[in-house]
Structures are given as C-alpha cells and as structure tokens.
Amino acid sequence: MSDAPLDDIHPLFHGAPSTTEFKKLRKRIVRYTREAIEQYGMIERGARWLVCLSGGKDSYTLLAVLYELKWRGLLPVELVACNLDQGQPNFPATVIPEFLERMQVPHRIEYEDTYSIVTDKIPEGRTFCSLCSRLRRGNLYRIAREEGCSAIVLGHHRDDILETFFMNLFHGGRLATMPPKLLNEEGDLFVYRPLAHVAEADCEKFAKAMNYPIIPCDLCGSQDGLQRQQVKAILDGWEKNAPGRRQVMFRALMNARPSHLLDPKLYDFAGLMRDPKADTDNSKQIPVLR
C-alpha cells in the first residue's frame, strides 16, 4: 500500500481519520475488495461500471474503496455512481446528489416510483423487500444499458452473503446465496459484489468514521419481522458464543464438496462404482465376524 497522505487520493477520503486503527481498517477493506475482484475475475480493462449507491453504509464504503483502487492503478475501469429513488415516503432526495457533486463523482440520479407498485401488489402487513428488489434490479439493468456499462456493482458484503445462504437453507430448501459475480439472464450484463469478503462491521466502522450521510433502510416501514433480521439474530448469537464463527462459515461457502452433499445433479452418485480389485486386495486384511 502507498504511504501517500490520506487526503491525497480523492475527495471521498477528505477528512479521513489519521488514527492507526482507521488506517488498518481501510487497508483491510481495500485488501479484501481487491482480493474478491481478482479471485472472481471482475476486471475487464476499459469497462464501465454502474456503481449502485443506496445511501447506506455498505454502498458508501463500496464507492470509496473502488475509487481508491482506481487511484492505485489496480482497477482500470470507468465508474459511474447511480442512485435509484424509488419513491419511498420521506426519502431525502437531495442527500445523495449533493454528496456526489461535492465528492466530484460522475453520477446519474434516476426517479422511478416503484414504491406505489409494491404497495399496490403486496397485501398490508407483508414485507415489500422481494418485489421491491426485483423492480429495482430491472431498472438498474435498464440504466446500465443506457449508460453503456457492462456491469452493475452492488454493496453486498460478507454478512449479506452468509445471511442469504441461511435464508435459503431455512426457508428455501436449497444451498444457494448471492454470488460475487453473476451474469444476468439476458447475458449482456454482469452483477458484481466486490465487498464479498468484507465484514459488515468493517463497513459500518468505515462509513461512520468518514461521516458519510447515511440514509436508513427502513423508510418504507416493511422491515419488522423480516426473515433476514431473524437470521441475523441467530448468527449474532453464534458469533457471541464463538467469536470468529461467521468467518468460518463464510469460508465453508468457498470450500464446497459436491461428493459429500446429496445433489445428484452436481455429483454422479449413480455412476460411482467400486473397484473390483479392491475386494481382492483387501479381503485378507478385513477380519470376518462369525
């Protein structure tokens, strides 16, 4: 890592704390992000990325670390920040545009009232998140195409990925989560999650230390009782009882063994045959019970 002063990189880092603790945090986030980008083959030299900025701690962290990687010559792509205002009640529409202007970040602000669609389609008392997410993704794909981007880039972190795995396990009956790199159904756009290896706690510490203008994710009032919150509480309990448990479970997602699971589509159990020679070779070694 360069020893250049913290304020010399980009306006996104102006006013960054000079403490040793913050410097370590920042280096860790940058290292993990670079690791994921390289490991999952996200870089297409000269590409243009649509970086989705929701106003939450994770997307602010994502934007900042991508700009640091660009400054270091490690990310040869063009970045365009995008905020999709979905018409949620009380959404502070001026916060993100003003922030991006102040930070000198190229951006596009789009207004699309998907909130009205969601509230019309979803019965009262039910969570809006699933339909809201699908409508948001469709609009982001459209915007990415209009902007000439090859990928949309999301701020999902390690804990999001782990929670999604357990939601699928507990409620969906499948072993699946959000992959770091995904090709959309049309085959023309990638979805990248460069923070895949970064802990949520690190994103929170970073965004708070940088005093970024955080917009809460509960404006629509549909968050209470979410399955994700229940899963998060379970994982918090496990982490409290055994610190480091989250990271161990996350590593397991990177260490799958199809032959030790039960999916015949992933492993040819029916075609698995014994070696006849093994019977002969082992017959004298195995005692016969009488």
PDB file of C-alpha atoms in Angstrom:
ATOM      1  CA  MET A   1       0.000   0.000   0.000  1.00  0.00           C
ATOM      2  CA  SER A   2       1.164   3.553  -0.715  1.00  0.00           C
ATOM      3  CA  ASP A   3       2.281   5.772   2.132  1.00  0.00           C
ATOM      4  CA  ALA A   4       0.684   8.843   0.493  1.00  0.00           C
ATOM      5  CA  PRO A   5      -1.279  11.105   2.859  1.00  0.00           C
ATOM      6  CA  LEU A   6      -4.888  10.087   3.309  1.00  0.00           C
ATOM      7  CA  ASP A   7      -6.199  13.364   1.801  1.00  0.00           C
ATOM      8  CA  ASP A   8      -4.243  12.974  -1.442  1.00  0.00           C
ATOM      9  CA  ILE A   9      -6.383  10.275  -3.043  1.00  0.00           C
ATOM     10  CA  HIS A  10      -9.892  11.543  -3.749  1.00  0.00           C
ATOM     11  CA  PRO A  11     -12.465  13.880  -2.175  1.00  0.00           C
ATOM     12  CA  LEU A  12     -14.220  10.750  -0.873  1.00  0.00           C
ATOM     13  CA  PHE A  13     -11.345  10.487   1.618  1.00  0.00           C
ATOM     14  CA  HIS A  14     -11.090  14.115   2.639  1.00  0.00           C
ATOM     15  CA  GLY A  15     -11.158  14.381   6.414  1.00  0.00           C
ATOM     16  CA  ALA A  16     -10.306  10.719   6.921  1.00  0.00           C
ATOM     17  CA  PRO A  17      -9.109   9.949  10.465  1.00  0.00           C
ATOM     18  CA  SER A  18      -5.350   9.689  10.831  1.00  0.00           C
ATOM     19  CA  THR A  19      -5.518   7.096  13.598  1.00  0.00           C
ATOM     20  CA  THR A  20      -3.668   3.801  13.301  1.00  0.00           C
ATOM     21  CA  GLU A  21      -6.936   1.961  13.857  1.00  0.00           C
ATOM     22  CA  PHE A  22      -8.613   3.637  10.880  1.00  0.00           C
ATOM     23  CA  LYS A  23      -5.591   3.107   8.635  1.00  0.00           C
ATOM     24  CA  LYS A  24      -5.662  -0.619   9.435  1.00  0.00           C
ATOM     25  CA  LEU A  25      -9.407  -0.768   8.819  1.00  0.00           C
ATOM     26  CA  ARG A  26      -9.064   0.970   5.473  1.00  0.00           C
ATOM     27  CA  LYS A  27      -6.205  -1.237   4.327  1.00  0.00           C
ATOM     28  CA  ARG A  28      -8.133  -4.341   5.337  1.00  0.00           C
ATOM     29  CA  ILE A  29     -11.207  -3.313   3.349  1.00  0.00           C
ATOM     30  CA  VAL A  30      -9.113  -2.416   0.308  1.00  0.00           C
ATOM     31  CA  ARG A  31      -7.195  -5.704   0.524  1.00  0.00           C
ATOM     32  CA  TYR A  32     -10.326  -7.842   0.801  1.00  0.00           C
ATOM     33  CA  THR A  33     -12.033  -5.953  -2.022  1.00  0.00           C
ATOM     34  CA  ARG A  34      -9.051  -6.301  -4.318  1.00  0.00           C
ATOM     35  CA  GLU A  35      -8.876  -9.991  -3.413  1.00  0.00           C
ATOM     36  CA  ALA A  36     -12.509 -10.576  -4.422  1.00  0.00           C
ATOM     37  CA  ILE A  37     -12.174  -8.588  -7.654  1.00  0.00           C
ATOM     38  CA  GLU A  38      -9.164 -10.636  -8.703  1.00  0.00           C
ATOM     39  CA  GLN A  39     -10.380 -14.004  -7.422  1.00  0.00           C
ATOM     40  CA  TYR A  40     -13.710 -13.808  -9.241  1.00  0.00           C
ATOM     41  CA  GLY A  41     -12.390 -12.234 -12.440  1.00  0.00           C
ATOM     42  CA  MET A  42     -14.353  -8.990 -12.347  1.00  0.00           C
ATOM     43  CA  ILE A  43     -11.985  -6.757 -14.299  1.00  0.00           C
ATOM     44  CA  GLU A  44     -12.473  -6.139 -17.991  1.00  0.00           C
ATOM     45  CA  ARG A  45      -9.925  -3.475 -18.900  1.00  0.00           C
ATOM     46  CA  GLY A  46     -11.610  -0.326 -20.169  1.00  0.00           C
ATOM     47  CA  ALA A  47     -15.053  -1.414 -18.958  1.00  0.00           C
ATOM     48  CA  ARG A  48     -17.617   0.937 -17.457  1.00  0.00           C
ATOM     49  CA  TRP A  49     -19.282   0.031 -14.147  1.00  0.00           C
ATOM     50  CA  LEU A  50     -22.567   1.321 -12.753  1.00  0.00           C
ATOM     51  CA  VAL A  51     -21.903   1.569  -9.005  1.00  0.00           C
ATOM     52  CA  CYS A  52     -25.244   1.441  -7.192  1.00  0.00           C
ATOM     53  CA  LEU A  53     -25.441   3.887  -4.311  1.00  0.00           C
ATOM     54  CA  SER A  54     -28.382   3.421  -1.953  1.00  0.00           C
ATOM     55  CA  GLY A  55     -27.161   5.804   0.720  1.00  0.00           C
ATOM     56  CA  GLY A  56     -26.394   3.008   3.161  1.00  0.00           C
ATOM     57  CA  LYS A  57     -23.072   2.370   4.868  1.00  0.00           C
ATOM     58  CA  ASP A  58     -22.205  -0.504   2.520  1.00  0.00           C
ATOM     59  CA  SER A  59     -22.649   1.349  -0.765  1.00  0.00           C
ATOM     60  CA  TYR A  60     -20.681   4.361   0.509  1.00  0.00           C
ATOM     61  CA  THR A  61     -17.859   2.027   1.528  1.00  0.00           C
ATOM     62  CA  LEU A  62     -18.009   0.322  -1.870  1.00  0.00           C
ATOM     63  CA  LEU A  63     -17.774   3.606  -3.771  1.00  0.00           C
ATOM     64  CA  ALA A  64     -14.828   4.838  -1.707  1.00  0.00           C
ATOM     65  CA  VAL A  65     -12.787   1.659  -1.947  1.00  0.00           C
ATOM     66  CA  LEU A  66     -13.341   1.372  -5.717  1.00  0.00           C
ATOM     67  CA  TYR A  67     -12.030   4.897  -6.131  1.00  0.00           C
ATOM     68  CA  GLU A  68      -9.004   4.080  -4.010  1.00  0.00           C
ATOM     69  CA  LEU A  69      -8.270   1.027  -6.157  1.00  0.00           C
ATOM     70  CA  LYS A  70      -8.570   3.186  -9.277  1.00  0.00           C
ATOM     71  CA  TRP A  71      -6.182   5.725  -7.781  1.00  0.00           C
ATOM     72  CA  ARG A  72      -3.685   2.953  -7.112  1.00  0.00           C
ATOM     73  CA  GLY A  73      -3.908   1.753 -10.718  1.00  0.00           C
ATOM     74  CA  LEU A  74      -5.480  -1.538  -9.673  1.00  0.00           C
ATOM     75  CA  LEU A  75      -8.917  -1.013 -11.217  1.00  0.00           C
ATOM     76  CA  PRO A  76      -8.695   0.035 -14.890  1.00  0.00           C
ATOM     77  CA  VAL A  77     -12.417   0.668 -15.335  1.00  0.00           C
ATOM     78  CA  GLU A  78     -14.649   3.743 -15.508  1.00  0.00           C
ATOM     79  CA  LEU A  79     -17.028   4.263 -12.595  1.00  0.00           C
ATOM     80  CA  VAL A  80     -20.467   5.881 -12.732  1.00  0.00           C
ATOM     81  CA  ALA A  81     -22.387   6.147  -9.458  1.00  0.00           C
ATOM     82  CA  CYS A  82     -26.128   5.680  -9.639  1.00  0.00           C
ATOM     83  CA  ASN A  83     -28.910   6.260  -7.145  1.00  0.00           C
ATOM     84  CA  LEU A  84     -32.396   4.984  -7.903  1.00  0.00           C
ATOM     85  CA  ASP A  85     -35.022   6.967  -5.996  1.00  0.00           C
ATOM     86  CA  GLN A  86     -37.929   4.515  -5.753  1.00  0.00           C
ATOM     87  CA  GLY A  87     -40.429   6.936  -4.300  1.00  0.00           C
ATOM     88  CA  GLN A  88     -40.254   5.722  -0.710  1.00  0.00           C
ATOM     89  CA  PRO A  89     -42.011   8.026   1.771  1.00  0.00           C
ATOM     90  CA  ASN A  90     -39.696  10.535   3.437  1.00  0.00           C
ATOM     91  CA  PHE A  91     -36.738   9.629   1.207  1.00  0.00           C
ATOM     92  CA  PRO A  92     -34.292  12.574   1.401  1.00  0.00           C
ATOM     93  CA  ALA A  93     -33.935  13.016  -2.358  1.00  0.00           C
ATOM     94  CA  THR A  94     -31.256  15.713  -2.241  1.00  0.00           C
ATOM     95  CA  VAL A  95     -28.767  13.974   0.059  1.00  0.00           C
ATOM     96  CA  ILE A  96     -27.072  11.653  -2.435  1.00  0.00           C
ATOM     97  CA  PRO A  97     -26.961  14.055  -5.419  1.00  0.00           C
ATOM     98  CA  GLU A  98     -25.408  16.760  -3.250  1.00  0.00           C
ATOM     99  CA  PHE A  99     -22.917  14.289  -1.810  1.00  0.00           C
ATOM    100  CA  LEU A 100     -21.837  13.055  -5.257  1.00  0.00           C
ATOM    101  CA  GLU A 101     -21.489  16.603  -6.575  1.00  0.00           C
ATOM    102  CA  ARG A 102     -19.382  17.534  -3.571  1.00  0.00           C
ATOM    103  CA  MET A 103     -17.237  14.418  -3.997  1.00  0.00           C
ATOM    104  CA  GLN A 104     -16.782  15.099  -7.737  1.00  0.00           C
ATOM    105  CA  VAL A 105     -18.093  11.649  -8.643  1.00  0.00           C
ATOM    106  CA  PRO A 106     -19.702  11.159 -12.097  1.00  0.00           C
ATOM    107  CA  HIS A 107     -23.240  10.013 -11.439  1.00  0.00           C
ATOM    108  CA  ARG A 108     -26.803   9.521 -12.568  1.00  0.00           C
ATOM    109  CA  ILE A 109     -29.842  10.051 -10.364  1.00  0.00           C
ATOM    110  CA  GLU A 110     -32.989   8.266 -11.523  1.00  0.00           C
ATOM    111  CA  TYR A 111     -36.514   8.580 -10.166  1.00  0.00           C
ATOM    112  CA  GLU A 112     -38.838   5.610 -10.654  1.00  0.00           C
ATOM    113  CA  ASP A 113     -41.861   5.235  -8.367  1.00  0.00           C
ATOM    114  CA  THR A 114     -41.725   1.502  -7.743  1.00  0.00           C
ATOM    115  CA  TYR A 115     -42.967   2.045  -4.184  1.00  0.00           C
ATOM    116  CA  SER A 116     -46.516   2.649  -5.419  1.00  0.00           C
ATOM    117  CA  ILE A 117     -46.386  -0.554  -7.465  1.00  0.00           C
ATOM    118  CA  VAL A 118     -45.169  -2.561  -4.480  1.00  0.00           C
ATOM    119  CA  THR A 119     -47.774  -1.200  -2.076  1.00  0.00           C
ATOM    120  CA  ASP A 120     -50.491  -1.908  -4.651  1.00  0.00           C
ATOM    121  CA  LYS A 121     -49.385  -5.516  -5.238  1.00  0.00           C
ATOM    122  CA  ILE A 122     -48.336  -6.601  -1.724  1.00  0.00           C
ATOM    123  CA  PRO A 123     -51.062  -7.184   0.917  1.00  0.00           C
ATOM    124  CA  GLU A 124     -50.921  -4.992   4.003  1.00  0.00           C
ATOM    125  CA  GLY A 125     -48.673  -6.424   6.691  1.00  0.00           C
ATOM    126  CA  ARG A 126     -46.445  -8.338   4.271  1.00  0.00           C
ATOM    127  CA  THR A 127     -42.843  -7.392   3.578  1.00  0.00           C
ATOM    128  CA  PHE A 128     -42.128  -5.413   0.414  1.00  0.00           C
ATOM    129  CA  CYS A 129     -38.478  -6.368   0.044  1.00  0.00           C
ATOM    130  CA  SER A 130     -38.662  -9.160  -2.546  1.00  0.00           C
ATOM    131  CA  LEU A 131     -40.784  -7.343  -5.138  1.00  0.00           C
ATOM    132  CA  CYS A 132     -39.052  -4.045  -4.411  1.00  0.00           C
ATOM    133  CA  SER A 133     -35.695  -5.695  -5.077  1.00  0.00           C
ATOM    134  CA  ARG A 134     -36.838  -7.202  -8.399  1.00  0.00           C
ATOM    135  CA  LEU A 135     -38.207  -3.890  -9.636  1.00  0.00           C
ATOM    136  CA  ARG A 136     -35.034  -2.106  -8.552  1.00  0.00           C
ATOM    137  CA  ARG A 137     -32.824  -4.626 -10.347  1.00  0.00           C
ATOM    138  CA  GLY A 138     -34.815  -4.301 -13.571  1.00  0.00           C
ATOM    139  CA  ASN A 139     -34.422  -0.539 -13.546  1.00  0.00           C
ATOM    140  CA  LEU A 140     -30.705  -0.777 -12.769  1.00  0.00           C
ATOM    141  CA  TYR A 141     -30.229  -3.089 -15.742  1.00  0.00           C
ATOM    142  CA  ARG A 142     -32.003  -0.557 -17.948  1.00  0.00           C
ATOM    143  CA  ILE A 143     -29.891   2.316 -16.642  1.00  0.00           C
ATOM    144  CA  ALA A 144     -26.666   0.312 -17.076  1.00  0.00           C
ATOM    145  CA  ARG A 145     -27.508  -0.325 -20.734  1.00  0.00           C
ATOM    146  CA  GLU A 146     -28.364   3.335 -21.306  1.00  0.00           C
ATOM    147  CA  GLU A 147     -25.050   4.363 -19.724  1.00  0.00           C
ATOM    148  CA  GLY A 148     -23.022   1.878 -21.773  1.00  0.00           C
ATOM    149  CA  CYS A 149     -21.993  -0.117 -18.708  1.00  0.00           C
ATOM    150  CA  SER A 150     -21.003  -3.780 -18.753  1.00  0.00           C
ATOM    151  CA  ALA A 151     -21.795  -4.393 -15.086  1.00  0.00           C
ATOM    152  CA  ILE A 152     -23.840  -3.168 -12.160  1.00  0.00           C
ATOM    153  CA  VAL A 153     -21.866  -3.164  -8.912  1.00  0.00           C
ATOM    154  CA  LEU A 154     -23.606  -3.745  -5.585  1.00  0.00           C
ATOM    155  CA  GLY A 155     -22.529  -3.176  -1.983  1.00  0.00           C
ATOM    156  CA  HIS A 156     -23.446  -6.585  -0.564  1.00  0.00           C
ATOM    157  CA  HIS A 157     -20.829  -7.724   1.947  1.00  0.00           C
ATOM    158  CA  ARG A 158     -19.786 -10.979   3.590  1.00  0.00           C
ATOM    159  CA  ASP A 159     -22.602 -10.950   6.140  1.00  0.00           C
ATOM    160  CA  ASP A 160     -25.268 -10.313   3.474  1.00  0.00           C
ATOM    161  CA  ILE A 161     -23.999 -13.338   1.579  1.00  0.00           C
ATOM    162  CA  LEU A 162     -23.921 -15.517   4.682  1.00  0.00           C
ATOM    163  CA  GLU A 163     -27.404 -14.432   5.780  1.00  0.00           C
ATOM    164  CA  THR A 164     -28.796 -15.168   2.310  1.00  0.00           C
ATOM    165  CA  PHE A 165     -27.299 -18.653   2.465  1.00  0.00           C
ATOM    166  CA  PHE A 166     -29.102 -19.399   5.724  1.00  0.00           C
ATOM    167  CA  MET A 167     -32.352 -17.848   4.478  1.00  0.00           C
ATOM    168  CA  ASN A 168     -32.240 -20.220   1.521  1.00  0.00           C
ATOM    169  CA  LEU A 169     -31.346 -23.093   3.834  1.00  0.00           C
ATOM    170  CA  PHE A 170     -34.086 -22.405   6.396  1.00  0.00           C
ATOM    171  CA  HIS A 171     -36.860 -21.143   4.134  1.00  0.00           C
ATOM    172  CA  GLY A 172     -35.987 -22.007   0.523  1.00  0.00           C
ATOM    173  CA  GLY A 173     -34.842 -25.602   0.846  1.00  0.00           C
ATOM    174  CA  ARG A 174     -31.687 -25.029  -1.222  1.00  0.00           C
ATOM    175  CA  LEU A 175     -27.983 -24.387  -0.797  1.00  0.00           C
ATOM    176  CA  ALA A 176     -27.511 -21.031  -2.509  1.00  0.00           C
ATOM    177  CA  THR A 177     -26.532 -17.451  -1.823  1.00  0.00           C
ATOM    178  CA  MET A 178     -25.631 -14.217  -3.631  1.00  0.00           C
ATOM    179  CA  PRO A 179     -22.566 -14.926  -5.804  1.00  0.00           C
ATOM    180  CA  PRO A 180     -19.751 -12.376  -6.084  1.00  0.00           C
ATOM    181  CA  LYS A 181     -20.122 -12.459  -9.886  1.00  0.00           C
ATOM    182  CA  LEU A 182     -23.309 -13.163 -11.807  1.00  0.00           C
ATOM    183  CA  LEU A 183     -24.360 -12.929 -15.451  1.00  0.00           C
ATOM    184  CA  ASN A 184     -27.912 -11.703 -15.944  1.00  0.00           C
ATOM    185  CA  GLU A 185     -30.492 -13.820 -17.769  1.00  0.00           C
ATOM    186  CA  GLU A 186     -30.131 -11.803 -20.966  1.00  0.00           C
ATOM    187  CA  GLY A 187     -26.397 -12.444 -20.912  1.00  0.00           C
ATOM    188  CA  ASP A 188     -25.379  -8.832 -21.525  1.00  0.00           C
ATOM    189  CA  LEU A 189     -24.612  -7.560 -18.013  1.00  0.00           C
ATOM    190  CA  PHE A 190     -22.586  -8.725 -15.056  1.00  0.00           C
ATOM    191  CA  VAL A 191     -23.580  -8.195 -11.431  1.00  0.00           C
ATOM    192  CA  TYR A 192     -20.518  -7.727  -9.209  1.00  0.00           C
ATOM    193  CA  ARG A 193     -20.237  -7.749  -5.415  1.00  0.00           C
ATOM    194  CA  PRO A 194     -16.650  -6.606  -4.712  1.00  0.00           C
ATOM    195  CA  LEU A 195     -17.269  -6.408  -0.931  1.00  0.00           C
ATOM    196  CA  ALA A 196     -17.993 -10.151  -0.810  1.00  0.00           C
ATOM    197  CA  HIS A 197     -15.119 -10.774   1.621  1.00  0.00           C
ATOM    198  CA  VAL A 198     -15.648  -7.637   3.743  1.00  0.00           C
ATOM    199  CA  ALA A 199     -17.403  -7.850   7.115  1.00  0.00           C
ATOM    200  CA  GLU A 200     -20.464  -5.695   7.738  1.00  0.00           C
ATOM    201  CA  ALA A 201     -18.898  -4.362  10.942  1.00  0.00           C
ATOM    202  CA  ASP A 202     -15.958  -3.005   8.937  1.00  0.00           C
ATOM    203  CA  CYS A 203     -18.305  -1.208   6.508  1.00  0.00           C
ATOM    204  CA  GLU A 204     -20.129   0.325   9.445  1.00  0.00           C
ATOM    205  CA  LYS A 205     -16.935   1.499  11.142  1.00  0.00           C
ATOM    206  CA  PHE A 206     -15.572   2.915   7.897  1.00  0.00           C
ATOM    207  CA  ALA A 207     -18.688   4.845   6.845  1.00  0.00           C
ATOM    208  CA  LYS A 208     -19.164   6.192  10.372  1.00  0.00           C
ATOM    209  CA  ALA A 209     -15.536   7.300  10.626  1.00  0.00           C
ATOM    210  CA  MET A 210     -15.845   9.073   7.251  1.00  0.00           C
ATOM    211  CA  ASN A 211     -19.103  10.719   8.382  1.00  0.00           C
ATOM    212  CA  TYR A 212     -20.897   9.808   5.166  1.00  0.00           C
ATOM    213  CA  PRO A 213     -24.591  10.875   5.079  1.00  0.00           C
ATOM    214  CA  ILE A 214     -26.258   7.539   5.850  1.00  0.00           C
ATOM    215  CA  ILE A 215     -29.867   7.084   4.752  1.00  0.00           C
ATOM    216  CA  PRO A 216     -31.728   4.406   6.772  1.00  0.00           C
ATOM    217  CA  CYS A 217     -33.117   1.332   5.026  1.00  0.00           C
ATOM    218  CA  ASP A 218     -36.431   1.318   6.892  1.00  0.00           C
ATOM    219  CA  LEU A 219     -38.200   4.228   5.213  1.00  0.00           C
ATOM    220  CA  CYS A 220     -40.933   2.013   3.749  1.00  0.00           C
ATOM    221  CA  GLY A 221     -41.872   0.601   7.159  1.00  0.00           C
ATOM    222  CA  SER A 222     -41.809  -3.035   5.999  1.00  0.00           C
ATOM    223  CA  GLN A 223     -38.715  -4.202   7.818  1.00  0.00           C
ATOM    224  CA  ASP A 224     -40.159  -5.505  11.107  1.00  0.00           C
ATOM    225  CA  GLY A 225     -40.158  -9.286  11.385  1.00  0.00           C
ATOM    226  CA  LEU A 226     -38.150  -9.875   8.255  1.00  0.00           C
ATOM    227  CA  GLN A 227     -36.676 -13.338   7.840  1.00  0.00           C
ATOM    228  CA  ARG A 228     -33.311 -11.706   7.258  1.00  0.00           C
ATOM    229  CA  GLN A 229     -33.453  -9.991  10.642  1.00  0.00           C
ATOM    230  CA  GLN A 230     -34.267 -13.299  12.296  1.00  0.00           C
ATOM    231  CA  VAL A 231     -31.315 -14.976  10.587  1.00  0.00           C
ATOM    232  CA  LYS A 232     -29.062 -12.071  11.536  1.00  0.00           C
ATOM    233  CA  ALA A 233     -30.087 -12.506  15.188  1.00  0.00           C
ATOM    234  CA  ILE A 234     -29.234 -16.219  15.039  1.00  0.00           C
ATOM    235  CA  LEU A 235     -25.813 -15.501  13.528  1.00  0.00           C
ATOM    236  CA  ASP A 236     -25.196 -12.778  16.110  1.00  0.00           C
ATOM    237  CA  GLY A 237     -25.882 -15.310  18.845  1.00  0.00           C
ATOM    238  CA  TRP A 238     -23.485 -17.833  17.358  1.00  0.00           C
ATOM    239  CA  GLU A 239     -20.819 -15.163  16.921  1.00  0.00           C
ATOM    240  CA  LYS A 240     -21.214 -14.042  20.519  1.00  0.00           C
ATOM    241  CA  ASN A 241     -20.789 -17.578  21.823  1.00  0.00           C
ATOM    242  CA  ALA A 242     -17.912 -18.384  19.478  1.00  0.00           C
ATOM    243  CA  PRO A 243     -16.131 -15.290  18.114  1.00  0.00           C
ATOM    244  CA  GLY A 244     -14.985 -15.838  14.524  1.00  0.00           C
ATOM    245  CA  ARG A 245     -17.822 -18.244  13.739  1.00  0.00           C
ATOM    246  CA  ARG A 246     -19.125 -16.053  10.890  1.00  0.00           C
ATOM    247  CA  GLN A 247     -15.786 -16.152   9.092  1.00  0.00           C
ATOM    248  CA  VAL A 248     -15.525 -19.927   9.497  1.00  0.00           C
ATOM    249  CA  MET A 249     -18.996 -20.378   7.997  1.00  0.00           C
ATOM    250  CA  PHE A 250     -18.154 -17.978   5.171  1.00  0.00           C
ATOM    251  CA  ARG A 251     -15.027 -19.970   4.341  1.00  0.00           C
ATOM    252  CA  ALA A 252     -17.233 -23.053   4.083  1.00  0.00           C
ATOM    253  CA  LEU A 253     -19.090 -21.386   1.195  1.00  0.00           C
ATOM    254  CA  MET A 254     -15.750 -21.263  -0.609  1.00  0.00           C
ATOM    255  CA  ASN A 255     -14.966 -24.901   0.129  1.00  0.00           C
ATOM    256  CA  ALA A 256     -17.880 -26.935  -1.249  1.00  0.00           C
ATOM    257  CA  ARG A 257     -17.523 -30.706  -1.763  1.00  0.00           C
ATOM    258  CA  PRO A 258     -20.276 -31.953  -4.109  1.00  0.00           C
ATOM    259  CA  SER A 259     -19.393 -35.584  -3.402  1.00  0.00           C
ATOM    260  CA  HIS A 260     -20.222 -35.001   0.264  1.00  0.00           C
ATOM    261  CA  LEU A 261     -23.613 -33.431  -0.350  1.00  0.00           C
ATOM    262  CA  LEU A 262     -26.786 -35.004  -1.740  1.00  0.00           C
ATOM    263  CA  ASP A 263     -27.406 -33.357  -5.110  1.00  0.00           C
ATOM    264  CA  PRO A 264     -27.172 -35.940  -7.956  1.00  0.00           C
ATOM    265  CA  LYS A 265     -27.054 -33.080 -10.470  1.00  0.00           C
ATOM    266  CA  LEU A 266     -23.721 -31.970  -9.031  1.00  0.00           C
ATOM    267  CA  TYR A 267     -22.193 -35.389  -8.482  1.00  0.00           C
ATOM    268  CA  ASP A 268     -22.787 -38.667 -10.310  1.00  0.00           C
ATOM    269  CA  PHE A 269     -23.616 -40.870  -7.325  1.00  0.00           C
ATOM    270  CA  ALA A 270     -25.334 -43.460  -9.535  1.00  0.00           C
ATOM    271  CA  GLY A 271     -22.209 -43.789 -11.668  1.00  0.00           C
ATOM    272  CA  LEU A 272     -19.927 -44.213  -8.684  1.00  0.00           C
ATOM    273  CA  MET A 273     -18.579 -47.814  -8.883  1.00  0.00           C
ATOM    274  CA  ARG A 274     -16.431 -49.918  -6.630  1.00  0.00           C
ATOM    275  CA  ASP A 275     -13.059 -51.121  -7.854  1.00  0.00           C
ATOM    276  CA  PRO A 276     -13.245 -54.963  -8.088  1.00  0.00           C
ATOM    277  CA  LYS A 277      -9.516 -55.167  -7.416  1.00  0.00           C
ATOM    278  CA  ALA A 278     -10.074 -53.541  -4.056  1.00  0.00           C
ATOM    279  CA  ASP A 279     -12.118 -56.580  -2.914  1.00  0.00           C
ATOM    280  CA  THR A 280      -9.217 -58.871  -3.724  1.00  0.00           C
ATOM    281  CA  ASP A 281      -6.570 -56.646  -2.246  1.00  0.00           C
ATOM    282  CA  ASN A 282      -8.464 -56.037   0.990  1.00  0.00           C
ATOM    283  CA  SER A 283     -10.013 -59.467   1.553  1.00  0.00           C
ATOM    284  CA  LYS A 284      -7.082 -60.740   3.592  1.00  0.00           C
ATOM    285  CA  GLN A 285      -6.909 -57.605   5.701  1.00  0.00           C
ATOM    286  CA  ILE A 286     -10.512 -57.478   6.867  1.00  0.00           C
ATOM    287  CA  PRO A 287     -11.410 -59.991   9.622  1.00  0.00           C
ATOM    288  CA  VAL A 288     -14.641 -61.898   9.124  1.00  0.00           C
ATOM    289  CA  LEU A 289     -17.061 -61.752  12.045  1.00  0.00           C
ATOM    290  CA  ARG A 290     -18.676 -65.087  12.922  1.00  0.00           C
TER     291      ARG A 290
END
